[in-house]
Amino acid sequence: MRYPHLLFIPILLAACATEQAYDPLADYEEVQAVTILDAPAAAPGRYAPIDRDRVARGEYLVELLGCGACHTEGALAGVPDMSLSLAGSGIGIAYSNPLGTEFPGVVYPPNITPDDETGIGLWSDQQLANAIRAGIGRHGSRRIATMPWQGYAKLSDDDVEAIVSYLKSLEPVLRQVPADVEPGQRASEPFVYFGVYRSR
Ligand code: HEC
């Protein structure tokens, strides 16, 4: 065919004609979250010398298990701000259908540095272990599927204790993530979406 590009003209016209139609993806863009993150170093003086190996193992496990991929600012969109490593994400994760007419519910991965007010500073070791291995919230509520605790459920007691020791040894960062958004409410901060649907 001599002018194959002419074939595109009707397609473009059709696209213009339907301009007003509702496009559920109009407000979304593709993200390339390809970053591999180092875990931040524990702060000297926040752990006893005798715990050094355990804290180092915790750091290794947090890198291996990819906690920073959600709990670090910008990481969900592939642009992590390492000065806020593990201090929570202003980019949320949608957990209900964003392709319907309603706005999806969104959770923001919280600050998991040991700040008392905005992080995990006041969580007990047991509460943290329950959050990591069983997805249970601090006050006993079962979590939704966005935190991939199923992948951490088989961590040994030693390993989960190492993660908890490491998190508690971090420099606390004062930083509040945005409040969770209920399905149907418009989120004022950005979010990404992981597939949670299946065919019948
Ligand atoms: C896929 C994203 C993702 C990854 C990876 C992830 N988390 Fe989370 N995490 C979340 C979200 C979202 C929440 C909040 C869930 C909620 O409130 O319902 C959360 C909650 C938590 C909490 C409870 C804190 C609080 O204030 O509610 C802890 C502790 C935690 N995560 C630790 C970890 C650790 C440690 C790892 C790695 C072993 C990890 N997370 C990996 C998304 C993630």
PDB file of C-alpha atoms and ligand atoms in Angstrom:
ATOM      1  CA  MET A   1       0.000   0.000   0.000  1.00  0.00           C
ATOM      2  CA  ARG A   2       1.336   3.390  -1.030  1.00  0.00           C
ATOM      3  CA  TYR A   3       0.042   5.574   1.805  1.00  0.00           C
ATOM      4  CA  PRO A   4      -0.501   3.294   4.800  1.00  0.00           C
ATOM      5  CA  HIS A   5      -0.440   6.281   7.158  1.00  0.00           C
ATOM      6  CA  LEU A   6      -3.720   7.548   5.645  1.00  0.00           C
ATOM      7  CA  LEU A   7      -5.410   4.651   7.382  1.00  0.00           C
ATOM      8  CA  PHE A   8      -4.964   6.448  10.689  1.00  0.00           C
ATOM      9  CA  ILE A   9      -7.091   9.453   9.718  1.00  0.00           C
ATOM     10  CA  PRO A  10     -10.493   7.833  10.377  1.00  0.00           C
ATOM     11  CA  ILE A  11      -9.180   6.495  13.691  1.00  0.00           C
ATOM     12  CA  LEU A  12      -8.128   9.983  14.783  1.00  0.00           C
ATOM     13  CA  LEU A  13     -11.500  11.419  13.753  1.00  0.00           C
ATOM     14  CA  ALA A  14     -13.316   8.726  15.696  1.00  0.00           C
ATOM     15  CA  ALA A  15     -11.190   9.564  18.732  1.00  0.00           C
ATOM     16  CA  CYS A  16     -12.161  13.253  18.474  1.00  0.00           C
ATOM     17  CA  ALA A  17     -15.850  12.450  18.082  1.00  0.00           C
ATOM     18  CA  THR A  18     -15.925  10.485  21.347  1.00  0.00           C
ATOM     19  CA  GLU A  19     -13.911  13.073  23.245  1.00  0.00           C
ATOM     20  CA  GLN A  20     -16.680  13.684  25.771  1.00  0.00           C
ATOM     21  CA  ALA A  21     -17.169   9.987  26.627  1.00  0.00           C
ATOM     22  CA  TYR A  22     -16.120   8.927  30.147  1.00  0.00           C
ATOM     23  CA  ASP A  23     -12.630   7.460  30.101  1.00  0.00           C
ATOM     24  CA  PRO A  24     -11.842   5.731  33.408  1.00  0.00           C
ATOM     25  CA  LEU A  25      -8.134   5.842  32.629  1.00  0.00           C
ATOM     26  CA  ALA A  26      -8.012   9.531  31.721  1.00  0.00           C
ATOM     27  CA  ASP A  27      -6.554  10.538  35.084  1.00  0.00           C
ATOM     28  CA  TYR A  28      -4.017   7.711  35.230  1.00  0.00           C
ATOM     29  CA  GLU A  29      -0.522   7.399  33.870  1.00  0.00           C
ATOM     30  CA  GLU A  30       1.738   4.386  33.655  1.00  0.00           C
ATOM     31  CA  VAL A  31       4.424   4.184  36.325  1.00  0.00           C
ATOM     32  CA  GLN A  32       7.802   2.554  35.948  1.00  0.00           C
ATOM     33  CA  ALA A  33       8.622   1.512  39.489  1.00  0.00           C
ATOM     34  CA  VAL A  34      11.928  -0.128  38.703  1.00  0.00           C
ATOM     35  CA  THR A  35      14.056   1.194  41.525  1.00  0.00           C
ATOM     36  CA  ILE A  36      15.991  -1.134  43.824  1.00  0.00           C
ATOM     37  CA  LEU A  37      16.320   0.399  47.259  1.00  0.00           C
ATOM     38  CA  ASP A  38      18.989   0.197  49.923  1.00  0.00           C
ATOM     39  CA  ALA A  39      17.652   0.142  53.479  1.00  0.00           C
ATOM     40  CA  PRO A  40      18.854   3.091  55.578  1.00  0.00           C
ATOM     41  CA  ALA A  41      21.651   2.491  58.097  1.00  0.00           C
ATOM     42  CA  ALA A  42      20.647   2.069  61.736  1.00  0.00           C
ATOM     43  CA  ALA A  43      21.616   5.024  63.922  1.00  0.00           C
ATOM     44  CA  PRO A  44      24.601   4.314  66.198  1.00  0.00           C
ATOM     45  CA  GLY A  45      23.548   4.761  69.804  1.00  0.00           C
ATOM     46  CA  ARG A  46      19.986   3.585  69.191  1.00  0.00           C
ATOM     47  CA  TYR A  47      20.903  -0.046  69.807  1.00  0.00           C
ATOM     48  CA  ALA A  48      23.163  -1.854  72.255  1.00  0.00           C
ATOM     49  CA  PRO A  49      26.500  -3.067  70.833  1.00  0.00           C
ATOM     50  CA  ILE A  50      25.467  -6.615  71.715  1.00  0.00           C
ATOM     51  CA  ASP A  51      22.553  -6.319  69.255  1.00  0.00           C
ATOM     52  CA  ARG A  52      24.752  -5.254  66.349  1.00  0.00           C
ATOM     53  CA  ASP A  53      24.502  -8.514  64.402  1.00  0.00           C
ATOM     54  CA  ARG A  54      20.762  -8.734  64.887  1.00  0.00           C
ATOM     55  CA  VAL A  55      20.237  -5.167  63.673  1.00  0.00           C
ATOM     56  CA  ALA A  56      22.472  -5.832  60.658  1.00  0.00           C
ATOM     57  CA  ARG A  57      20.416  -8.913  59.832  1.00  0.00           C
ATOM     58  CA  GLY A  58      17.239  -6.830  60.131  1.00  0.00           C
ATOM     59  CA  GLU A  59      18.632  -4.309  57.664  1.00  0.00           C
ATOM     60  CA  TYR A  60      19.481  -7.125  55.265  1.00  0.00           C
ATOM     61  CA  LEU A  61      15.975  -8.606  55.560  1.00  0.00           C
ATOM     62  CA  VAL A  62      14.258  -5.242  55.051  1.00  0.00           C
ATOM     63  CA  GLU A  63      16.230  -4.794  51.820  1.00  0.00           C
ATOM     64  CA  LEU A  64      15.543  -8.359  50.744  1.00  0.00           C
ATOM     65  CA  LEU A  65      11.801  -8.133  51.459  1.00  0.00           C
ATOM     66  CA  GLY A  66      11.419  -4.790  49.717  1.00  0.00           C
ATOM     67  CA  CYS A  67       9.759  -2.868  52.569  1.00  0.00           C
ATOM     68  CA  GLY A  68      11.119   0.429  51.224  1.00  0.00           C
ATOM     69  CA  ALA A  69       9.423  -0.111  47.861  1.00  0.00           C
ATOM     70  CA  CYS A  70       6.164   0.993  49.509  1.00  0.00           C
ATOM     71  CA  HIS A  71       7.182   2.692  52.756  1.00  0.00           C
ATOM     72  CA  THR A  72       9.540   5.261  51.143  1.00  0.00           C
ATOM     73  CA  GLU A  73       8.340   8.532  49.639  1.00  0.00           C
ATOM     74  CA  GLY A  74       8.168   8.406  45.837  1.00  0.00           C
ATOM     75  CA  ALA A  75       9.256   4.757  45.594  1.00  0.00           C
ATOM     76  CA  LEU A  76       5.871   3.530  44.306  1.00  0.00           C
ATOM     77  CA  ALA A  77       6.334   5.792  41.283  1.00  0.00           C
ATOM     78  CA  GLY A  78      10.005   4.860  40.801  1.00  0.00           C
ATOM     79  CA  VAL A  79      11.371   8.163  42.175  1.00  0.00           C
ATOM     80  CA  PRO A  80      12.322   7.420  45.813  1.00  0.00           C
ATOM     81  CA  ASP A  81      13.395  10.231  48.126  1.00  0.00           C
ATOM     82  CA  MET A  82      16.086   8.423  50.129  1.00  0.00           C
ATOM     83  CA  SER A  83      16.178  11.196  52.736  1.00  0.00           C
ATOM     84  CA  LEU A  84      12.717   9.885  53.713  1.00  0.00           C
ATOM     85  CA  SER A  85      13.629   6.213  53.535  1.00  0.00           C
ATOM     86  CA  LEU A  86      10.997   4.087  55.371  1.00  0.00           C
ATOM     87  CA  ALA A  87       9.305   7.285  56.631  1.00  0.00           C
ATOM     88  CA  GLY A  88       6.082   6.574  54.726  1.00  0.00           C
ATOM     89  CA  SER A  89       4.677   7.366  51.305  1.00  0.00           C
ATOM     90  CA  GLY A  90       2.605  10.301  50.087  1.00  0.00           C
ATOM     91  CA  ILE A  91       1.737   8.105  47.102  1.00  0.00           C
ATOM     92  CA  GLY A  92      -1.007   5.682  48.124  1.00  0.00           C
ATOM     93  CA  ILE A  93      -2.152   2.267  46.960  1.00  0.00           C
ATOM     94  CA  ALA A  94      -5.712   1.891  45.640  1.00  0.00           C
ATOM     95  CA  TYR A  95      -7.538  -1.176  46.933  1.00  0.00           C
ATOM     96  CA  SER A  96     -10.912  -0.911  45.204  1.00  0.00           C
ATOM     97  CA  ASN A  97     -11.817  -0.663  41.526  1.00  0.00           C
ATOM     98  CA  PRO A  98     -10.599   2.615  40.010  1.00  0.00           C
ATOM     99  CA  LEU A  99     -12.171   1.764  36.645  1.00  0.00           C
ATOM    100  CA  GLY A 100     -15.732   2.187  37.871  1.00  0.00           C
ATOM    101  CA  THR A 101     -17.311   5.619  38.138  1.00  0.00           C
ATOM    102  CA  GLU A 102     -16.476   5.926  41.816  1.00  0.00           C
ATOM    103  CA  PHE A 103     -13.117   6.864  43.232  1.00  0.00           C
ATOM    104  CA  PRO A 104     -11.158   3.942  44.685  1.00  0.00           C
ATOM    105  CA  GLY A 105     -10.280   3.583  48.362  1.00  0.00           C
ATOM    106  CA  VAL A 106      -6.614   4.365  49.002  1.00  0.00           C
ATOM    107  CA  VAL A 107      -4.146   3.551  51.803  1.00  0.00           C
ATOM    108  CA  TYR A 108      -0.836   5.348  52.253  1.00  0.00           C
ATOM    109  CA  PRO A 109       2.044   3.100  53.408  1.00  0.00           C
ATOM    110  CA  PRO A 110       2.802   4.537  56.861  1.00  0.00           C
ATOM    111  CA  ASN A 111       5.981   5.832  58.424  1.00  0.00           C
ATOM    112  CA  ILE A 112       7.810   2.809  59.914  1.00  0.00           C
ATOM    113  CA  THR A 113      10.676   4.755  61.510  1.00  0.00           C
ATOM    114  CA  PRO A 114      10.462   4.875  65.336  1.00  0.00           C
ATOM    115  CA  ASP A 115       8.932   8.358  65.673  1.00  0.00           C
ATOM    116  CA  ASP A 116       6.471   8.292  68.596  1.00  0.00           C
ATOM    117  CA  GLU A 117       3.875  10.495  66.958  1.00  0.00           C
ATOM    118  CA  THR A 118       3.917   9.631  63.269  1.00  0.00           C
ATOM    119  CA  GLY A 119       5.781   6.305  63.127  1.00  0.00           C
ATOM    120  CA  ILE A 120       6.074   3.030  65.040  1.00  0.00           C
ATOM    121  CA  GLY A 121       7.836   4.468  68.118  1.00  0.00           C
ATOM    122  CA  LEU A 122       5.052   3.445  70.521  1.00  0.00           C
ATOM    123  CA  TRP A 123       4.373   0.014  68.991  1.00  0.00           C
ATOM    124  CA  SER A 124       5.466  -2.967  71.075  1.00  0.00           C
ATOM    125  CA  ASP A 125       7.710  -5.619  69.521  1.00  0.00           C
ATOM    126  CA  GLN A 126       4.756  -8.014  69.509  1.00  0.00           C
ATOM    127  CA  GLN A 127       2.494  -5.503  67.746  1.00  0.00           C
ATOM    128  CA  LEU A 128       5.137  -4.970  65.075  1.00  0.00           C
ATOM    129  CA  ALA A 129       5.659  -8.715  64.629  1.00  0.00           C
ATOM    130  CA  ASN A 130       1.877  -9.125  64.211  1.00  0.00           C
ATOM    131  CA  ALA A 131       1.741  -6.348  61.609  1.00  0.00           C
ATOM    132  CA  ILE A 132       4.613  -7.837  59.599  1.00  0.00           C
ATOM    133  CA  ARG A 133       3.713 -11.528  59.791  1.00  0.00           C
ATOM    134  CA  ALA A 134      -0.076 -11.460  60.074  1.00  0.00           C
ATOM    135  CA  GLY A 135      -1.111  -8.064  58.712  1.00  0.00           C
ATOM    136  CA  ILE A 136      -2.795  -7.190  61.989  1.00  0.00           C
ATOM    137  CA  GLY A 137      -3.114  -3.514  62.912  1.00  0.00           C
ATOM    138  CA  ARG A 138      -1.953  -2.110  66.212  1.00  0.00           C
ATOM    139  CA  HIS A 139      -5.424  -2.342  67.728  1.00  0.00           C
ATOM    140  CA  GLY A 140      -6.115  -5.820  66.454  1.00  0.00           C
ATOM    141  CA  SER A 141      -7.896  -4.998  63.204  1.00  0.00           C
ATOM    142  CA  ARG A 142      -7.121  -7.248  60.254  1.00  0.00           C
ATOM    143  CA  ARG A 143      -5.444  -5.390  57.449  1.00  0.00           C
ATOM    144  CA  ILE A 144      -6.452  -5.197  53.844  1.00  0.00           C
ATOM    145  CA  ALA A 145      -4.399  -6.958  51.212  1.00  0.00           C
ATOM    146  CA  THR A 146      -2.153  -4.062  50.155  1.00  0.00           C
ATOM    147  CA  MET A 147       0.481  -4.878  52.782  1.00  0.00           C
ATOM    148  CA  PRO A 148       1.934  -8.165  51.471  1.00  0.00           C
ATOM    149  CA  TRP A 149       2.151  -9.847  54.876  1.00  0.00           C
ATOM    150  CA  GLN A 150       1.329 -13.204  53.258  1.00  0.00           C
ATOM    151  CA  GLY A 151       4.854 -13.071  51.846  1.00  0.00           C
ATOM    152  CA  TYR A 152       6.250 -12.488  55.345  1.00  0.00           C
ATOM    153  CA  ALA A 153       4.020 -14.916  57.284  1.00  0.00           C
ATOM    154  CA  LYS A 154       6.691 -17.633  57.398  1.00  0.00           C
ATOM    155  CA  LEU A 155       9.487 -15.464  58.765  1.00  0.00           C
ATOM    156  CA  SER A 156      11.078 -17.190  61.756  1.00  0.00           C
ATOM    157  CA  ASP A 157      10.838 -15.581  65.206  1.00  0.00           C
ATOM    158  CA  ASP A 158      14.538 -14.709  64.958  1.00  0.00           C
ATOM    159  CA  ASP A 159      14.096 -12.995  61.620  1.00  0.00           C
ATOM    160  CA  VAL A 160      11.041 -10.993  62.608  1.00  0.00           C
ATOM    161  CA  GLU A 161      12.810  -9.940  65.836  1.00  0.00           C
ATOM    162  CA  ALA A 162      15.782  -8.825  63.740  1.00  0.00           C
ATOM    163  CA  ILE A 163      13.498  -6.677  61.557  1.00  0.00           C
ATOM    164  CA  VAL A 164      11.836  -5.150  64.637  1.00  0.00           C
ATOM    165  CA  SER A 165      15.229  -4.407  66.276  1.00  0.00           C
ATOM    166  CA  TYR A 166      16.436  -2.788  63.080  1.00  0.00           C
ATOM    167  CA  LEU A 167      13.316  -0.618  62.621  1.00  0.00           C
ATOM    168  CA  LYS A 168      13.583   0.538  66.251  1.00  0.00           C
ATOM    169  CA  SER A 169      17.263   1.411  65.699  1.00  0.00           C
ATOM    170  CA  LEU A 170      16.542   3.821  62.867  1.00  0.00           C
ATOM    171  CA  GLU A 171      16.727   7.568  63.323  1.00  0.00           C
ATOM    172  CA  PRO A 172      13.094   8.600  63.967  1.00  0.00           C
ATOM    173  CA  VAL A 173      11.648  10.757  61.198  1.00  0.00           C
ATOM    174  CA  LEU A 174       8.716  13.031  62.049  1.00  0.00           C
ATOM    175  CA  ARG A 175       6.432  12.646  59.075  1.00  0.00           C
ATOM    176  CA  GLN A 176       2.723  11.990  58.830  1.00  0.00           C
ATOM    177  CA  VAL A 177       1.436  10.281  55.684  1.00  0.00           C
ATOM    178  CA  PRO A 178      -1.930  11.381  54.240  1.00  0.00           C
ATOM    179  CA  ALA A 179      -5.041   9.909  55.857  1.00  0.00           C
ATOM    180  CA  ASP A 180      -6.562   6.844  54.187  1.00  0.00           C
ATOM    181  CA  VAL A 181      -9.294   7.593  51.672  1.00  0.00           C
ATOM    182  CA  GLU A 182     -12.615   5.696  51.733  1.00  0.00           C
ATOM    183  CA  PRO A 183     -13.935   4.265  48.439  1.00  0.00           C
ATOM    184  CA  GLY A 184     -16.058   6.903  46.692  1.00  0.00           C
ATOM    185  CA  GLN A 185     -14.084   9.857  48.082  1.00  0.00           C
ATOM    186  CA  ARG A 186     -11.698  11.751  45.844  1.00  0.00           C
ATOM    187  CA  ALA A 187      -8.065  11.307  46.972  1.00  0.00           C
ATOM    188  CA  SER A 188      -6.152  14.575  47.142  1.00  0.00           C
ATOM    189  CA  GLU A 189      -2.797  12.787  46.888  1.00  0.00           C
ATOM    190  CA  PRO A 190      -1.649  10.443  44.085  1.00  0.00           C
ATOM    191  CA  PHE A 191      -1.896   6.670  44.248  1.00  0.00           C
ATOM    192  CA  VAL A 192      -1.022   3.533  42.279  1.00  0.00           C
ATOM    193  CA  TYR A 193      -3.174   0.539  41.651  1.00  0.00           C
ATOM    194  CA  PHE A 194      -2.379  -3.193  42.020  1.00  0.00           C
ATOM    195  CA  GLY A 195      -4.690  -5.707  40.338  1.00  0.00           C
ATOM    196  CA  VAL A 196      -7.046  -7.480  42.728  1.00  0.00           C
ATOM    197  CA  TYR A 197      -9.736  -8.748  40.310  1.00  0.00           C
ATOM    198  CA  ARG A 198     -10.183 -12.163  38.787  1.00  0.00           C
ATOM    199  CA  SER A 199     -12.378 -13.486  36.024  1.00  0.00           C
ATOM    200  CA  ARG A 200     -15.438 -15.484  37.060  1.00  0.00           C
TER     201      ARG A 200
HETATM  202  C1  HEC B   1       3.248  -3.429  48.729  1.00  0.00           C
HETATM  203  C2  HEC B   1       3.512  -2.349  49.671  1.00  0.00           C
HETATM  204  C3  HEC B   1       4.108  -2.696  51.024  1.00  0.00           C
HETATM  205  C4  HEC B   1       5.249  -3.416  51.287  1.00  0.00           C
HETATM  206  C5  HEC B   1       6.204  -4.071  50.299  1.00  0.00           C
HETATM  207  C6  HEC B   1       5.377  -3.438  52.720  1.00  0.00           C
HETATM  208  N1  HEC B   1       4.368  -2.737  53.304  1.00  0.00           N
HETATM  209 FE1  HEC B   1       4.106  -2.400  55.277  1.00  0.00          FE
HETATM  210  N2  HEC B   1       2.348  -1.503  54.897  1.00  0.00           N
HETATM  211  C7  HEC B   1       1.848  -1.194  53.655  1.00  0.00           C
HETATM  212  C8  HEC B   1       0.574  -0.514  53.792  1.00  0.00           C
HETATM  213  C9  HEC B   1      -0.303  -0.003  52.645  1.00  0.00           C
HETATM  214  C10 HEC B   1       0.317  -0.437  55.171  1.00  0.00           C
HETATM  215  C11 HEC B   1      -0.903   0.170  55.847  1.00  0.00           C
HETATM  216  C12 HEC B   1      -2.027  -0.825  55.745  1.00  0.00           C
HETATM  217  C13 HEC B   1      -3.280  -0.326  56.368  1.00  0.00           C
HETATM  218  O1  HEC B   1      -3.250   0.652  57.117  1.00  0.00           O
HETATM  219  O2  HEC B   1      -4.307  -0.944  56.118  1.00  0.00           O
HETATM  220  C14 HEC B   1       1.467  -1.053  55.841  1.00  0.00           C
HETATM  221  C15 HEC B   1       1.602  -1.163  57.222  1.00  0.00           C
HETATM  222  C16 HEC B   1       2.753  -1.576  57.864  1.00  0.00           C
HETATM  223  C17 HEC B   1       2.975  -1.539  59.292  1.00  0.00           C
HETATM  224  C18 HEC B   1       2.000  -1.009  60.307  1.00  0.00           C
HETATM  225  C19 HEC B   1       2.347   0.420  60.576  1.00  0.00           C
HETATM  226  C20 HEC B   1       1.186   1.324  60.805  1.00  0.00           C
HETATM  227  O3  HEC B   1       1.411   2.490  61.234  1.00  0.00           O
HETATM  228  O4  HEC B   1       0.033   0.940  60.541  1.00  0.00           O
HETATM  229  C21 HEC B   1       4.233  -2.014  59.530  1.00  0.00           C
HETATM  230  C22 HEC B   1       4.929  -2.149  60.877  1.00  0.00           C
HETATM  231  C23 HEC B   1       4.790  -2.368  58.254  1.00  0.00           C
HETATM  232  N3  HEC B   1       3.868  -2.079  57.266  1.00  0.00           N
HETATM  233  C24 HEC B   1       6.042  -2.889  58.089  1.00  0.00           C
HETATM  234  C25 HEC B   1       6.507  -3.389  56.880  1.00  0.00           C
HETATM  235  C26 HEC B   1       7.735  -4.129  56.751  1.00  0.00           C
HETATM  236  C27 HEC B   1       8.729  -4.389  57.870  1.00  0.00           C
HETATM  237  C28 HEC B   1       7.829  -4.487  55.440  1.00  0.00           C
HETATM  238  C29 HEC B   1       8.880  -5.363  54.807  1.00  0.00           C
HETATM  239  C30 HEC B   1       9.141  -6.624  55.463  1.00  0.00           C
HETATM  240  C31 HEC B   1       6.646  -3.951  54.747  1.00  0.00           C
HETATM  241  N4  HEC B   1       5.881  -3.298  55.658  1.00  0.00           N
HETATM  242  C32 HEC B   1       6.412  -4.075  53.400  1.00  0.00           C
HETATM  243  C33 HEC B   1       2.435  -1.488  52.460  1.00  0.00           C
HETATM  244  C34 HEC B   1       3.569  -2.263  52.293  1.00  0.00           C
END
